[in-house]
Amino acid sequence: MPILEKISQASQARHWTDSIPLEFHYTAGVAGEEFRRELKRNGRFLASECSKCKNSYVPARMFCPSCFIEMKETRTLEEPGYVYSYTTVNRNRTGEPNGPVTLALIRFEGVKGGIVHKLNVSEPSSVTFGMKVVSILKEASARTGALTDILAFKPA
Amino acid sequence: MLESPKELSFEASKMALDSAGLTLKDIQSVVSGSAPDAFDGVHMKGEYYLDGMGAIGKPHERVYVGGGTGVFTPIGGWWNVASGMYDTVLCVAEEKMSPLHPHPQYAFWSIFDQILERPLGTTLLWIFSLEMRRYMHKYGIKEEEIAEVAVKNKGNAIDHPSAQLGAKITVNDVMNSEPICSPVKRLDVSPPSDGAAAVVLVSEKVAKKLTDEPVWLDGVGWTLDSTHWTNRDLAYPEYVEKAAKMAYKMAGIKNPRKEIDIAEPYDPFDYKELHHLEGLQLAGKGEAPKMTVDGVTQRDGDLPVCPSGGLLGVGNPIAAAGMMKICELFWQLRGEAGKRQVKKDARTGVAQAWGDLMQVGTVAVMRS
């Protein structure tokens, strides 16, 4: 019975290894494609605005989750954004030591949602709530419309 | 660790049937719960493990709401009974995380937005550390106060026969443990685990034939928020509040802090126990840390919280961890928890689980 069991690693028991080889090709979606295009062409972040409740969302979305109607209005956001919360990461997703890398949830005044990204600071302890930050982008010619077109955010 | 998913399910199911004095022939339907297929590595897990749940040839359904699944599983069982469809339902939650390499955490990779989050190498620890930091900031909470939860739960788990990480530790041990993703440190987090847990739910007329001391599932509630977690406040789990209010209304509870004797909120991280106590209306916003420091949530306190040892101490086999809380309330409300038995005469308890992208609350109110 498991309660009395002493094996704590699968490698202690006979085991077989296998993987599930699957590959996925994801689309960004209708609104996601507009967000990507604006980022690639003009280096700006696109938000959608609901004509009914007037809430704006970033990244751009096709529909307002509250009013449940299509959001046709879009607008580009003015930087700087600000730090809503932050962390310093010392391990990667496989559990290996990696870093430290400082990350933040960046928000923008008057807009719901935000962007999670790296924060370029020399000292993690220098980060504060509400700190104004701006994006560092790849050169326009190198941008593909991916999140990685944003290299990081930095203090404004 | 050695048991296969079917075997884990069998062991928990058999224990539950034995406890109820029933055999598989008495069971009319089976509800199972388990988190992503990626953990066990079998891409139709519900169909794969069902032999171990005695579900061959019976109506079987698998429910899933991420980490909230464990408490959602008996809610699924409740639908079966409350709808009048069945009188006897076996509810089983199973999780076997150890097959996944290099680390079970890797499975969570694919729950994030494929365009907006995955390119950064996002992990669950990132978003929880952002949430923990925001919670601390909003209410002026210290890391040391949060660490008290890990100390309490790992200490409680010493008395749980299935515990993985029961230990006597101090706040200093937590504070000095490895900073993985600040402010989250090694001892703030529960481990990946293998496990299964089960209960038998029956209709009122059957319950009265089986026992003089039934435990009633008197209220259930569940809600989900969007996967756009970046929209959320992070300092307060509104989705837990909504689920709790739904369950309390059904159970006729008007003042949870006075009427709930014992709580098993979901504690994969120490700060989450506090967050959830507030969402469950058992503490004011930002007040759960003080309640913990004051000893109110100890086994001999006024509101014992996670007397089982919780996920931090017993372990975190995702779906099974939530069901473990239902099992703990069953034992506590019947006075059968042995060394873990709380001091007060507990008659009403609440169990809660949480998960997916910090978006789901599942709540069950139980009474003896």
Coordinates of C-alpha atoms in Angstrom, one line a residue:
Chain A
M1 CA 0.0 0.0 0.0
P2 CA 1.3 3.5 -0.8
I3 CA 1.1 4.6 2.9
L4 CA 3.9 2.2 3.8
E5 CA 5.8 2.4 0.6
K6 CA 9.4 3.4 0.7
I7 CA 10.2 4.0 -3.0
S8 CA 10.5 7.7 -3.6
Q9 CA 12.1 7.8 -7.1
A10 CA 10.7 6.0 -10.1
S11 CA 14.3 5.1 -11.0
Q12 CA 14.3 2.8 -7.9
A13 CA 11.7 0.6 -9.6
R14 CA 11.9 -1.0 -13.0
H15 CA 10.7 1.5 -15.5
W16 CA 10.5 2.2 -19.2
T17 CA 10.9 5.5 -20.9
D18 CA 8.8 6.9 -23.8
S19 CA 7.7 10.3 -25.0
I20 CA 4.6 11.6 -26.8
P21 CA 6.0 13.2 -30.0
L22 CA 3.5 15.9 -30.9
E23 CA 4.0 19.3 -32.6
F24 CA 1.5 22.1 -32.7
H25 CA 1.2 25.1 -35.0
Y26 CA -0.7 27.9 -33.1
T27 CA -2.3 30.9 -34.7
A28 CA -2.5 34.2 -32.8
G29 CA -6.2 34.6 -33.6
V30 CA -7.9 37.5 -35.4
A31 CA -7.2 40.1 -32.7
G32 CA -3.8 38.6 -31.9
E33 CA -2.8 39.0 -35.5
E34 CA -3.6 42.8 -35.3
F35 CA -1.6 43.0 -32.1
R36 CA 1.3 41.3 -33.8
R37 CA 1.1 43.5 -36.9
E38 CA 1.2 46.7 -34.8
L39 CA 4.1 45.5 -32.8
K40 CA 6.1 44.5 -35.9
R41 CA 5.3 47.6 -38.0
N42 CA 5.2 50.3 -35.5
G43 CA 6.6 48.9 -32.3
R44 CA 3.5 49.8 -30.3
F45 CA 1.1 47.8 -28.2
L46 CA -2.5 47.5 -29.4
A47 CA -5.4 47.4 -27.1
S48 CA -9.1 46.8 -27.9
E49 CA -11.9 49.0 -26.5
C50 CA -15.5 47.9 -25.8
S51 CA -18.1 50.2 -27.3
K52 CA -20.5 49.4 -24.5
C53 CA -18.6 49.3 -21.1
K54 CA -15.6 51.4 -22.5
N55 CA -13.1 49.1 -20.9
S56 CA -9.9 48.5 -22.8
Y57 CA -7.9 45.4 -22.9
V58 CA -4.3 44.6 -23.8
P59 CA -3.2 42.6 -25.7
A60 CA -6.0 43.3 -28.2
R61 CA -9.0 40.9 -28.1
M62 CA -11.8 40.1 -30.3
F63 CA -14.6 40.4 -27.7
C64 CA -15.4 42.0 -24.4
P65 CA -15.6 39.2 -21.8
S66 CA -18.2 41.2 -19.7
C67 CA -20.5 42.6 -22.3
F68 CA -19.9 39.6 -24.6
I69 CA -19.9 41.7 -27.8
E70 CA -17.3 42.1 -30.4
M71 CA -14.7 44.9 -29.8
K72 CA -14.1 46.7 -33.0
E73 CA -12.3 49.8 -31.6
T74 CA -8.5 49.6 -31.1
R75 CA -6.0 52.0 -29.9
T76 CA -2.2 52.0 -29.3
L77 CA -0.9 52.4 -25.8
E78 CA 1.2 55.3 -24.6
E79 CA 4.3 54.2 -22.7
P80 CA 5.6 54.2 -20.0
G81 CA 3.7 51.4 -18.3
Y82 CA 4.2 50.5 -14.7
V83 CA 5.2 47.5 -12.6
Y84 CA 2.2 45.8 -11.0
S85 CA 4.1 43.0 -9.5
Y86 CA 7.6 41.4 -9.9
T87 CA 9.8 38.5 -9.2
T88 CA 13.3 37.3 -9.6
V89 CA 13.7 33.8 -11.0
N90 CA 16.6 31.5 -10.2
R91 CA 15.5 28.2 -11.9
N92 CA 14.2 27.4 -15.3
R93 CA 11.1 25.3 -16.1
T94 CA 13.0 22.1 -16.0
G95 CA 14.2 22.9 -12.5
E96 CA 17.8 23.7 -13.4
P97 CA 19.5 26.7 -11.8
N98 CA 19.2 29.6 -14.2
G99 CA 19.3 33.3 -13.7
P100 CA 18.7 35.4 -11.8
V101 CA 16.2 36.9 -14.2
T102 CA 13.8 39.7 -13.0
L103 CA 10.3 39.6 -14.4
A104 CA 7.4 41.9 -14.0
L105 CA 3.7 42.1 -14.8
I106 CA 3.6 45.4 -16.7
R107 CA 0.3 47.3 -16.8
F108 CA -0.7 50.5 -18.5
E109 CA -2.9 53.3 -17.1
G110 CA -6.6 52.9 -17.9
V111 CA -6.2 49.5 -19.5
K112 CA -7.1 46.0 -18.2
G113 CA -4.7 43.2 -18.6
G114 CA -0.9 43.6 -19.1
I115 CA 2.3 42.1 -20.4
V116 CA 4.6 39.8 -18.5
H117 CA 8.2 40.3 -19.5
K118 CA 11.8 40.6 -18.4
L119 CA 12.8 43.7 -16.5
N120 CA 16.3 45.0 -17.2
V121 CA 17.6 46.2 -13.8
S122 CA 21.1 45.9 -12.4
E123 CA 19.7 45.2 -8.9
P124 CA 16.5 43.3 -8.4
S125 CA 16.1 45.1 -5.1
S126 CA 15.8 48.4 -7.0
V127 CA 12.4 47.4 -8.4
T128 CA 9.3 49.0 -6.8
F129 CA 5.6 48.8 -7.2
G130 CA 4.3 51.3 -9.7
M131 CA 7.8 51.9 -11.1
K132 CA 7.5 53.5 -14.6
V133 CA 9.0 51.3 -17.3
V134 CA 9.4 51.4 -21.1
S135 CA 9.9 48.6 -23.6
I136 CA 13.2 47.8 -25.4
L137 CA 12.3 46.5 -28.8
K138 CA 14.3 44.8 -31.6
E139 CA 15.1 46.9 -34.6
A140 CA 12.0 47.2 -36.9
S141 CA 13.7 45.1 -39.6
A142 CA 14.3 42.2 -37.2
R143 CA 10.8 42.2 -35.8
T144 CA 8.4 39.3 -36.7
G145 CA 5.4 40.3 -34.6
A146 CA 6.4 37.8 -31.8
L147 CA 6.4 38.5 -28.1
T148 CA 10.2 38.2 -28.3
D149 CA 10.3 41.4 -30.5
I150 CA 10.2 42.9 -27.0
L151 CA 13.7 42.3 -25.6
A152 CA 12.7 43.5 -22.1
F153 CA 11.3 46.5 -20.3
K154 CA 13.6 49.0 -18.4
P155 CA 13.0 51.8 -16.0
A156 CA 11.7 54.9 -17.8
Chain B
M1 CA 5.7 5.7 -6.6
L2 CA 5.7 2.0 -7.6
E3 CA 1.9 1.8 -8.1
S4 CA 0.5 2.4 -11.6
P5 CA -2.4 4.9 -12.0
K6 CA -4.9 2.0 -12.0
E7 CA -3.3 0.5 -8.9
L8 CA -3.3 3.9 -7.0
S9 CA -7.0 4.3 -8.0
F10 CA -7.8 0.8 -6.8
E11 CA -6.2 1.2 -3.4
A12 CA -8.1 4.4 -2.6
S13 CA -11.4 3.1 -4.0
K14 CA -11.1 -0.1 -2.0
M15 CA -10.4 1.8 1.2
A16 CA -13.4 4.1 0.6
L17 CA -15.7 1.1 -0.1
D18 CA -14.4 -0.7 3.0
S19 CA -15.0 2.4 5.1
A20 CA -18.6 2.6 3.9
G21 CA -19.2 -1.1 4.4
L22 CA -20.0 -1.5 0.7
T23 CA -18.7 -3.6 -2.2
L24 CA -18.4 -2.6 -5.8
K25 CA -21.7 -4.3 -6.6
D26 CA -23.4 -1.6 -4.5
I27 CA -22.0 1.3 -6.6
Q28 CA -24.2 2.6 -9.4
S29 CA -21.9 5.2 -10.9
V30 CA -18.3 6.5 -10.7
V31 CA -17.0 10.0 -10.9
S32 CA -13.3 10.5 -11.3
G33 CA -11.0 13.5 -11.2
S34 CA -7.5 13.9 -12.5
A35 CA -5.4 16.8 -13.8
P36 CA -3.6 17.0 -17.2
D37 CA -3.1 13.8 -19.1
A38 CA 0.5 14.9 -19.4
F39 CA 1.4 13.9 -15.8
D40 CA 0.6 10.2 -16.2
G41 CA 1.6 10.4 -19.9
V42 CA -1.5 8.5 -21.1
H43 CA -3.5 10.6 -23.5
M44 CA -6.9 9.4 -22.3
K45 CA -6.3 9.0 -18.7
G46 CA -9.9 8.8 -17.6
E47 CA -10.5 5.8 -19.8
Y48 CA -7.2 4.3 -18.8
Y49 CA -7.4 4.3 -15.1
L50 CA -11.1 3.5 -14.8
D51 CA -10.6 -0.3 -14.0
G52 CA -8.9 0.8 -10.8
M53 CA -12.0 2.8 -9.9
G54 CA -14.3 -0.1 -10.4
A55 CA -15.9 1.8 -13.3
I56 CA -16.0 -1.0 -15.9
G57 CA -19.5 -1.3 -17.3
K58 CA -20.8 1.5 -15.1
P59 CA -21.7 5.1 -15.9
H60 CA -18.4 6.9 -15.5
E61 CA -17.4 10.6 -15.9
R62 CA -14.2 12.4 -15.4
V63 CA -14.3 16.0 -14.2
Y64 CA -11.5 18.4 -14.6
V65 CA -10.8 22.0 -13.4
G66 CA -7.0 21.9 -12.9
G67 CA -5.9 22.0 -9.3
G68 CA -9.5 22.6 -8.3
T69 CA -10.4 19.1 -9.6
G70 CA -10.1 17.3 -6.2
V71 CA -13.0 19.2 -4.6
F72 CA -14.8 19.3 -8.0
T73 CA -14.9 15.4 -8.1
P74 CA -17.3 15.0 -5.1
I75 CA -19.2 18.0 -6.6
G76 CA -19.6 15.8 -9.7
G77 CA -20.8 13.0 -7.4
W78 CA -23.2 15.3 -5.8
W79 CA -24.8 16.1 -9.2
N80 CA -25.3 12.3 -9.7
V81 CA -27.1 11.9 -6.4
A82 CA -28.9 15.2 -6.1
S83 CA -30.3 14.8 -9.6
G84 CA -32.0 11.6 -8.5
M85 CA -30.1 9.6 -11.1
Y86 CA -28.2 7.4 -8.6
D87 CA -28.2 6.5 -4.9
T88 CA -24.5 5.3 -4.6
V89 CA -21.6 7.0 -6.3
L90 CA -17.9 6.3 -5.9
C91 CA -15.8 9.5 -6.3
V92 CA -12.1 9.0 -6.9
A93 CA -9.3 11.4 -7.6
E94 CA -6.0 10.2 -9.0
E95 CA -2.7 11.8 -9.9
K96 CA 0.7 10.2 -10.8
M97 CA 3.1 13.0 -11.5
S98 CA 6.4 11.0 -11.2
P99 CA 6.5 9.7 -14.8
L100 CA 7.0 13.1 -16.3
H101 CA 10.7 14.1 -16.8
P102 CA 12.7 16.2 -16.4
H103 CA 10.2 17.6 -13.9
P104 CA 6.4 17.4 -13.5
Q105 CA 6.4 21.2 -13.6
Y106 CA 7.1 20.9 -17.3
A107 CA 3.5 19.8 -18.0
F108 CA 2.3 23.2 -16.9
W109 CA 4.3 24.7 -19.8
S110 CA 1.5 24.1 -22.2
I111 CA -1.3 25.7 -20.0
F112 CA 0.1 29.2 -20.8
D113 CA -0.8 31.4 -23.7
Q114 CA 1.1 30.0 -26.6
I115 CA 1.7 33.4 -28.2
L116 CA 1.9 35.8 -25.3
E117 CA 3.5 33.8 -22.5
R118 CA 5.3 30.7 -23.6
P119 CA 8.0 32.4 -25.6
L120 CA 9.5 33.7 -22.3
G121 CA 9.8 30.3 -20.7
T122 CA 7.0 30.9 -18.3
T123 CA 6.5 28.7 -15.3
L124 CA 3.7 28.5 -12.7
L125 CA 6.2 29.7 -10.1
W126 CA 6.5 33.0 -11.9
I127 CA 2.8 33.8 -11.7
F128 CA 2.5 32.6 -8.1
S129 CA 5.4 34.7 -7.0
L130 CA 3.9 37.7 -8.8
E131 CA 0.6 37.0 -6.9
M132 CA 2.3 36.4 -3.5
R133 CA 4.3 39.7 -3.9
R134 CA 1.1 41.6 -4.8
Y135 CA -0.7 40.1 -1.8
M136 CA 2.1 41.1 0.5
H137 CA 2.3 44.6 -0.9
K138 CA -1.4 45.3 -0.7
Y139 CA -1.8 44.3 2.9
G140 CA 1.7 44.9 4.3
I141 CA 2.3 41.2 5.0
K142 CA 5.8 39.9 5.9
E143 CA 7.4 36.8 4.5
E144 CA 7.9 35.5 8.0
E145 CA 4.1 35.7 8.7
I146 CA 3.4 33.6 5.6
A147 CA 6.1 31.1 6.5
E148 CA 4.1 30.3 9.7
V149 CA 1.7 28.4 7.4
A150 CA 4.5 26.1 6.1
V151 CA 5.7 25.5 9.7
K152 CA 2.1 24.6 10.9
N153 CA 1.2 22.4 7.9
K154 CA 4.4 20.4 7.7
G155 CA 4.2 19.9 11.5
N156 CA 0.5 18.7 11.2
A157 CA 1.5 16.3 8.5
I158 CA 3.8 14.3 10.8
D159 CA 0.6 12.7 12.1
H160 CA -0.7 11.8 8.6
P161 CA 0.1 8.2 7.5
S162 CA 0.3 9.2 3.8
A163 CA 2.5 12.3 4.3
Q164 CA 5.4 13.0 2.1
L165 CA 6.9 16.0 3.8
G166 CA 5.9 16.0 7.4
A167 CA 8.6 17.7 9.5
K168 CA 9.2 19.9 12.4
I169 CA 10.6 23.1 10.9
T170 CA 10.9 26.7 11.9
V171 CA 10.2 30.1 10.3
N172 CA 13.9 30.5 10.0
D173 CA 14.2 27.3 8.0
V174 CA 11.6 28.6 5.5
M175 CA 13.3 32.0 5.3
N176 CA 16.7 30.4 4.7
S177 CA 15.5 27.9 2.2
E178 CA 16.5 28.4 -1.5
P179 CA 14.9 31.4 -3.2
I180 CA 13.5 29.8 -6.3
C181 CA 11.4 32.7 -7.6
S182 CA 11.3 35.5 -5.1
P183 CA 9.5 35.8 -2.8
V184 CA 8.7 32.1 -3.2
K185 CA 11.3 29.9 -1.5
R186 CA 11.7 26.2 -1.5
L187 CA 9.8 25.6 1.7
D188 CA 7.0 27.8 0.7
V189 CA 6.0 25.3 -2.0
S190 CA 4.4 21.8 -1.9
P191 CA 6.1 18.9 -3.7
P192 CA 5.0 17.0 -6.8
S193 CA 3.5 13.7 -5.7
D194 CA 1.7 10.5 -6.7
G195 CA -1.5 9.6 -5.0
A196 CA -5.2 8.8 -5.0
A197 CA -8.1 9.5 -2.6
A198 CA -11.7 8.4 -2.7
V199 CA -15.1 8.8 -1.0
V200 CA -18.5 7.2 -1.4
L201 CA -21.4 9.5 -1.8
V202 CA -24.9 8.1 -1.2
S203 CA -28.5 9.4 -1.1
E204 CA -30.0 10.3 2.2
K205 CA -32.2 7.1 2.3
V206 CA -29.1 4.9 1.7
A207 CA -27.0 6.8 4.2
K208 CA -29.5 6.3 7.0
K209 CA -29.3 2.5 6.4
L210 CA -25.5 2.4 6.3
T211 CA -24.6 4.4 9.4
D212 CA -25.8 6.3 12.4
E213 CA -23.1 8.9 11.9
P214 CA -23.3 10.1 8.3
V215 CA -21.3 13.2 7.1
W216 CA -23.5 15.3 4.8
L217 CA -22.3 17.2 1.8
D218 CA -24.5 20.2 2.5
G219 CA -23.2 22.9 0.1
V220 CA -21.2 22.9 -3.1
G221 CA -19.9 25.8 -5.2
W222 CA -17.6 26.4 -8.1
T223 CA -16.6 29.3 -10.4
L224 CA -13.9 30.1 -12.9
D225 CA -12.3 33.3 -14.0
S226 CA -10.6 33.9 -17.4
T227 CA -7.2 32.5 -18.3
H228 CA -6.3 36.2 -18.8
W229 CA -4.8 36.2 -15.3
T230 CA -3.1 39.5 -16.1
N231 CA -6.5 41.1 -15.7
R232 CA -6.8 40.1 -12.1
D233 CA -6.2 42.0 -8.9
L234 CA -3.9 39.2 -7.7
A235 CA -4.2 40.2 -4.0
Y236 CA -7.7 38.7 -3.6
P237 CA -9.2 35.5 -5.1
E238 CA -12.7 36.7 -6.1
Y239 CA -13.4 33.4 -7.8
V240 CA -13.0 31.6 -4.5
E241 CA -15.4 34.1 -2.8
K242 CA -18.0 33.5 -5.5
A243 CA -17.7 29.7 -5.1
A244 CA -17.8 29.9 -1.3
K245 CA -20.9 32.1 -1.3
M246 CA -22.6 29.6 -3.6
A247 CA -21.8 26.7 -1.3
Y248 CA -22.6 28.7 1.9
K249 CA -26.0 29.7 0.5
M250 CA -26.9 26.1 -0.3
A251 CA -25.8 25.0 3.2
G252 CA -27.7 27.9 4.9
I253 CA -24.5 29.4 6.3
K254 CA -24.9 33.2 7.0
N255 CA -21.8 33.9 9.0
P256 CA -19.0 31.6 7.9
R257 CA -16.5 32.7 10.5
K258 CA -18.9 31.7 13.3
E259 CA -20.5 28.7 11.7
I260 CA -17.5 26.9 10.1
D261 CA -15.6 24.9 12.8
I262 CA -12.7 23.6 10.6
A263 CA -11.3 24.4 7.2
E264 CA -9.2 22.6 4.6
P265 CA -8.3 25.4 2.1
Y266 CA -6.0 24.6 -0.8
D267 CA -2.4 25.2 0.2
P268 CA 0.1 24.4 -2.7
F269 CA 1.9 27.5 -1.4
D270 CA 1.8 28.8 2.1
Y271 CA 0.5 32.2 1.0
K272 CA -2.4 30.4 -0.8
E273 CA -3.8 29.1 2.5
L274 CA -4.1 32.7 3.7
H275 CA -5.4 34.0 0.3
H276 CA -8.0 31.3 0.4
L277 CA -9.1 31.8 4.0
E278 CA -9.9 35.3 3.0
G279 CA -11.7 34.2 -0.2
L280 CA -13.7 31.7 1.9
Q281 CA -14.8 34.6 4.2
L282 CA -13.1 33.1 7.2
A283 CA -10.8 36.0 7.6
G284 CA -11.0 39.7 6.5
K285 CA -8.9 40.8 3.6
G286 CA -5.2 40.8 4.6
E287 CA -6.1 39.5 8.1
A288 CA -5.4 35.7 7.6
P289 CA -1.6 36.1 8.4
K290 CA -2.4 37.6 11.8
M291 CA -4.9 34.9 12.6
T292 CA -2.2 32.3 11.8
V293 CA 0.5 34.0 13.8
D294 CA -1.9 34.2 16.8
G295 CA -2.4 30.4 16.6
V296 CA -6.1 30.6 15.7
T297 CA -5.5 28.1 12.9
Q298 CA -3.7 25.5 14.9
R299 CA -5.3 22.1 15.6
D300 CA -6.2 23.4 19.1
G301 CA -7.2 26.8 17.9
D302 CA -10.6 28.3 17.3
L303 CA -10.5 27.7 13.6
P304 CA -8.3 24.7 12.8
V305 CA -6.9 25.0 9.3
C306 CA -5.4 22.2 7.3
P307 CA -5.2 19.8 10.3
S308 CA -4.3 17.1 7.8
G309 CA -1.0 18.7 7.0
G310 CA -2.3 20.1 3.7
L311 CA -0.5 20.0 0.4
L312 CA 2.6 21.5 2.0
G313 CA 3.0 18.5 4.3
V314 CA 1.0 15.6 3.0
G315 CA 2.0 16.3 -0.7
N316 CA 0.4 17.6 -3.8
P317 CA -0.8 14.9 -6.2
I318 CA -3.0 17.6 -7.8
A319 CA -6.5 16.1 -8.0
A320 CA -5.9 13.6 -5.1
A321 CA -4.7 16.5 -2.9
G322 CA -8.1 18.2 -3.1
M323 CA -9.9 15.0 -2.4
M324 CA -7.6 14.3 0.5
K325 CA -9.1 17.4 2.1
I326 CA -12.6 16.0 1.7
C327 CA -11.4 12.8 3.3
E328 CA -9.8 14.7 6.2
L329 CA -13.1 16.6 6.9
F330 CA -14.9 13.2 6.9
W331 CA -12.6 11.9 9.6
Q332 CA -12.5 15.1 11.6
L333 CA -16.3 15.5 11.6
R334 CA -16.8 11.9 12.7
G335 CA -14.1 12.3 15.4
E336 CA -12.0 9.6 13.7
A337 CA -8.8 11.6 12.8
G338 CA -6.7 10.1 15.6
K339 CA -3.6 12.1 16.4
R340 CA -4.8 14.7 13.9
Q341 CA -8.2 15.2 15.6
V342 CA -8.8 18.9 16.4
K343 CA -9.5 19.9 19.9
K344 CA -12.9 21.6 19.3
D345 CA -16.1 19.7 18.7
A346 CA -16.1 20.2 14.9
R347 CA -19.5 19.8 13.3
T348 CA -19.2 21.9 10.1
G349 CA -16.2 22.0 7.8
V350 CA -15.3 23.6 4.5
A351 CA -12.9 22.2 1.9
Q352 CA -11.7 24.2 -1.1
A353 CA -9.4 23.7 -4.0
W354 CA -8.0 26.0 -6.6
G355 CA -6.1 25.9 -9.8
D356 CA -5.8 26.2 -13.6
L357 CA -4.3 29.7 -14.3
M358 CA -5.2 31.0 -10.8
Q359 CA -8.8 31.1 -12.0
V360 CA -10.9 28.3 -10.4
G361 CA -12.5 28.0 -6.9
T362 CA -14.2 24.7 -5.9
V363 CA -15.8 24.6 -2.5
A364 CA -17.6 21.9 -0.4
V365 CA -19.4 22.4 3.0
M366 CA -19.7 19.2 5.0
R367 CA -21.6 18.6 8.3
S368 CA -21.9 15.8 10.8

